[in-house]
mmCIF file of C-alpha atoms in Angstrom:
data_model
loop_
_atom_site.group_PDB
_atom_site.id
_atom_site.type_symbol
_atom_site.label_atom_id
_atom_site.label_comp_id
_atom_site.label_asym_id
_atom_site.label_seq_id
_atom_site.Cartn_x
_atom_site.Cartn_y
_atom_site.Cartn_z
ATOM 1 C CA MET A 1 24.385 -105.131 1.791
ATOM 2 C CA LYS A 2 22.056 -104.212 5.263
ATOM 3 C CA THR A 3 18.653 -104.581 5.608
ATOM 4 C CA ILE A 4 16.346 -102.303 6.611
ATOM 5 C CA ILE A 5 12.054 -103.515 7.687
ATOM 6 C CA GLY A 6 10.459 -99.847 6.683
ATOM 7 C CA ASN A 7 9.877 -97.020 3.499
ATOM 8 C CA ILE A 8 12.783 -96.828 1.255
ATOM 9 C CA PHE A 9 11.623 -92.720 1.800
ATOM 10 C CA ASP A 10 11.492 -92.404 4.884
ATOM 11 C CA HIS A 11 15.533 -92.988 4.604
ATOM 12 C CA VAL A 12 16.162 -90.539 1.619
ATOM 13 C CA ASP A 13 18.136 -88.227 3.979
ATOM 14 C CA LYS A 14 20.964 -91.176 4.806
ATOM 15 C CA LEU A 15 20.752 -92.467 0.737
ATOM 16 C CA ASP A 16 22.731 -90.591 -2.196
ATOM 17 C CA VAL A 17 20.910 -93.119 -4.687
ATOM 18 C CA ILE A 18 17.627 -95.321 -5.232
ATOM 19 C CA VAL A 19 17.661 -97.917 -7.487
ATOM 20 C CA HIS A 20 14.697 -99.676 -8.525
ATOM 21 C CA GLY A 21 13.790 -101.933 -11.560
ATOM 22 C CA CYS A 22 12.269 -100.922 -14.281
ATOM 23 C CA ASN A 23 10.426 -102.469 -17.846
ATOM 24 C CA CYS A 24 11.771 -101.804 -21.093
ATOM 25 C CA PHE A 25 9.075 -99.183 -21.916
ATOM 26 C CA ALA A 26 8.624 -96.402 -20.031
ATOM 27 C CA THR A 27 6.201 -97.451 -17.919
ATOM 28 C CA MET A 28 6.106 -96.448 -13.659
ATOM 29 C CA GLY A 29 2.564 -97.017 -13.143
ATOM 30 C CA ALA A 30 2.544 -99.915 -10.795
ATOM 31 C CA GLY A 31 4.570 -100.744 -7.839
ATOM 32 C CA ILE A 32 7.691 -98.656 -6.276
ATOM 33 C CA ALA A 33 7.822 -97.041 -10.127
ATOM 34 C CA ALA A 34 4.823 -95.550 -9.822
ATOM 35 C CA GLN A 35 5.991 -94.282 -5.903
ATOM 36 C CA ILE A 36 8.816 -92.890 -7.309
ATOM 37 C CA ALA A 37 7.588 -91.175 -11.093
ATOM 38 C CA ARG A 38 5.643 -89.205 -8.622
ATOM 39 C CA LEU A 39 7.751 -88.374 -6.056
ATOM 40 C CA TYR A 40 10.588 -87.743 -8.599
ATOM 41 C CA PRO A 41 9.266 -86.798 -12.449
ATOM 42 C CA GLU A 42 12.890 -86.273 -13.942
ATOM 43 C CA ALA A 43 12.793 -90.061 -13.264
ATOM 44 C CA TYR A 44 10.348 -90.473 -15.807
ATOM 45 C CA ILE A 45 11.500 -87.787 -17.874
ATOM 46 C CA VAL A 46 14.900 -90.089 -17.742
ATOM 47 C CA ASP A 47 13.033 -93.028 -18.613
ATOM 48 C CA SER A 48 10.855 -91.622 -20.787
ATOM 49 C CA LYS A 49 14.082 -89.584 -23.377
ATOM 50 C CA ASP A 50 16.066 -92.583 -23.224
ATOM 51 C CA PRO A 51 17.409 -91.958 -27.321
ATOM 52 C CA ARG A 52 17.686 -96.166 -26.883
ATOM 53 C CA THR A 53 15.236 -98.792 -28.507
ATOM 54 C CA PRO A 54 13.371 -101.295 -24.902
ATOM 55 C CA GLU A 55 15.986 -104.827 -26.875
ATOM 56 C CA GLN A 56 19.162 -102.042 -26.158
ATOM 57 C CA LYS A 57 17.698 -100.486 -22.533
ATOM 58 C CA LEU A 58 17.555 -104.786 -21.177
ATOM 59 C CA GLY A 59 21.043 -104.474 -18.727
ATOM 60 C CA GLY A 60 21.155 -100.934 -18.304
ATOM 61 C CA ILE A 61 20.782 -97.350 -16.501
ATOM 62 C CA SER A 62 19.440 -94.093 -16.647
ATOM 63 C CA PHE A 63 19.620 -92.696 -13.611
ATOM 64 C CA THR A 64 19.418 -88.399 -12.698
ATOM 65 C CA LYS A 65 20.499 -85.261 -12.382
ATOM 66 C CA ASN A 66 18.580 -82.984 -9.999
ATOM 67 C CA THR A 67 17.298 -84.995 -7.908
ATOM 68 C CA THR A 68 18.601 -85.815 -3.886
ATOM 69 C CA PRO A 69 18.153 -89.197 -3.882
ATOM 70 C CA ILE A 70 19.554 -90.472 -7.353
ATOM 71 C CA ILE A 71 17.317 -92.314 -8.901
ATOM 72 C CA ILE A 72 18.268 -94.724 -11.142
ATOM 73 C CA ASN A 73 16.115 -96.711 -13.048
ATOM 74 C CA ALA A 74 17.457 -100.165 -13.680
ATOM 75 C CA TYR A 75 15.944 -101.898 -16.356
ATOM 76 C CA THR A 76 15.803 -105.352 -15.418
ATOM 77 C CA GLN A 77 12.396 -106.588 -16.903
ATOM 78 C CA PHE A 78 11.738 -106.315 -20.947
ATOM 79 C CA ARG A 79 8.011 -106.629 -20.200
ATOM 80 C CA LEU A 80 5.452 -104.807 -18.120
ATOM 81 C CA GLY A 81 5.136 -107.351 -14.985
ATOM 82 C CA ARG A 82 6.297 -110.978 -14.507
ATOM 83 C CA ASP A 83 9.653 -110.087 -16.213
ATOM 84 C CA LEU A 84 12.407 -109.913 -14.640
ATOM 85 C CA LYS A 85 15.902 -110.650 -16.393
ATOM 86 C CA TYR A 86 18.598 -112.077 -14.415
ATOM 87 C CA ASN A 87 20.601 -110.921 -16.172
ATOM 88 C CA ALA A 88 19.649 -108.130 -16.420
ATOM 89 C CA LEU A 89 19.705 -107.998 -13.182
ATOM 90 C CA GLU A 90 23.232 -108.450 -12.252
ATOM 91 C CA ASN A 91 24.246 -106.299 -15.990
ATOM 92 C CA THR A 92 22.234 -103.329 -14.047
ATOM 93 C CA MET A 93 24.287 -104.147 -10.398
ATOM 94 C CA HIS A 94 27.625 -104.172 -12.912
ATOM 95 C CA LEU A 95 26.637 -101.065 -13.848
ATOM 96 C CA ILE A 96 26.030 -99.601 -10.451
ATOM 97 C CA SER A 97 29.028 -100.600 -9.509
ATOM 98 C CA LEU A 98 31.017 -98.954 -11.652
ATOM 99 C CA ASN A 99 30.041 -95.778 -11.362
ATOM 100 C CA PHE A 100 28.405 -95.282 -8.771
ATOM 101 C CA HIS A 101 30.907 -97.355 -6.298
ATOM 102 C CA ASP A 102 31.662 -94.529 -3.663
ATOM 103 C CA LEU A 103 27.480 -93.760 -2.729
ATOM 104 C CA ARG A 104 25.071 -94.827 -0.313
ATOM 105 C CA ILE A 105 22.876 -96.855 -2.206
ATOM 106 C CA GLY A 106 19.228 -98.393 -0.773
ATOM 107 C CA MET A 107 16.660 -100.463 -2.874
ATOM 108 C CA PRO A 108 13.717 -101.607 -2.164
ATOM 109 C CA MET A 109 13.739 -106.395 -3.230
ATOM 110 C CA ILE A 110 14.454 -104.964 -6.777
ATOM 111 C CA GLY A 111 12.407 -107.509 -9.274
ATOM 112 C CA ALA A 112 10.719 -109.540 -6.204
ATOM 113 C CA GLY A 113 7.678 -108.031 -6.421
ATOM 114 C CA ILE A 114 5.451 -107.002 -9.887
ATOM 115 C CA ALA A 115 8.459 -108.478 -11.577
ATOM 116 C CA GLY A 116 7.758 -111.863 -10.252
ATOM 117 C CA GLY A 117 12.084 -112.641 -9.634
ATOM 118 C CA ASP A 118 13.790 -115.199 -7.375
ATOM 119 C CA TRP A 119 14.928 -112.863 -4.010
ATOM 120 C CA GLU A 120 17.026 -115.384 -3.278
ATOM 121 C CA ILE A 121 18.956 -115.763 -6.243
ATOM 122 C CA ILE A 122 18.575 -111.975 -6.743
ATOM 123 C CA GLU A 123 19.932 -111.292 -3.714
ATOM 124 C CA LYS A 124 23.199 -112.562 -4.100
ATOM 125 C CA ILE A 125 23.337 -111.054 -8.080
ATOM 126 C CA ILE A 126 23.917 -107.827 -5.636
ATOM 127 C CA SER A 127 26.164 -109.532 -3.348
ATOM 128 C CA LYS A 128 28.087 -110.376 -6.025
ATOM 129 C CA GLU A 129 27.993 -107.497 -7.961
ATOM 130 C CA LEU A 130 27.701 -104.164 -5.744
ATOM 131 C CA VAL A 131 30.113 -105.822 -3.306
ATOM 132 C CA GLY A 132 31.789 -104.001 -1.010
ATOM 133 C CA MET A 133 29.260 -101.189 -1.102
ATOM 134 C CA ASP A 134 27.083 -99.400 1.216
ATOM 135 C CA VAL A 135 24.304 -100.994 -0.038
ATOM 136 C CA THR A 136 20.749 -101.139 2.035
ATOM 137 C CA ILE A 137 17.818 -103.646 1.243
ATOM 138 C CA PHE A 138 14.465 -102.007 2.076
ATOM 139 C CA LYS A 139 12.057 -104.626 2.632
ATOM 140 C CA LEU A 140 8.385 -103.512 3.428
ATOM 141 C CA ASN A 141 6.591 -105.479 7.059
#
């Protein structure tokens, strides 16, 4: 796992996938989720049209099929705000490892911003679940 100081959107040409954390209520109104919804509207559409209930979405993923890079909505928090669920984060990372193993993956410090998670715990989960994968974490200054 690599870390780059900078904006993930300045590096999309070097990524196959962008992963970001979402709540389960199709509300992409703040943080990186809002930027993704604006830059990659399909990510919001996939999220809002997901047929699962919010309870079923937690710990799961949805993703775009017609964007470059692919955008993965990782349902790591149930509600808006400070609600990161570490077990949901672990499940989403496991699904990513199974389905996107050979791709170049970029993500912000997922779960450590608005969701209120502890980056040291989050980083351990990502490292464990995405072991051997090409993962870059983007930290803003």
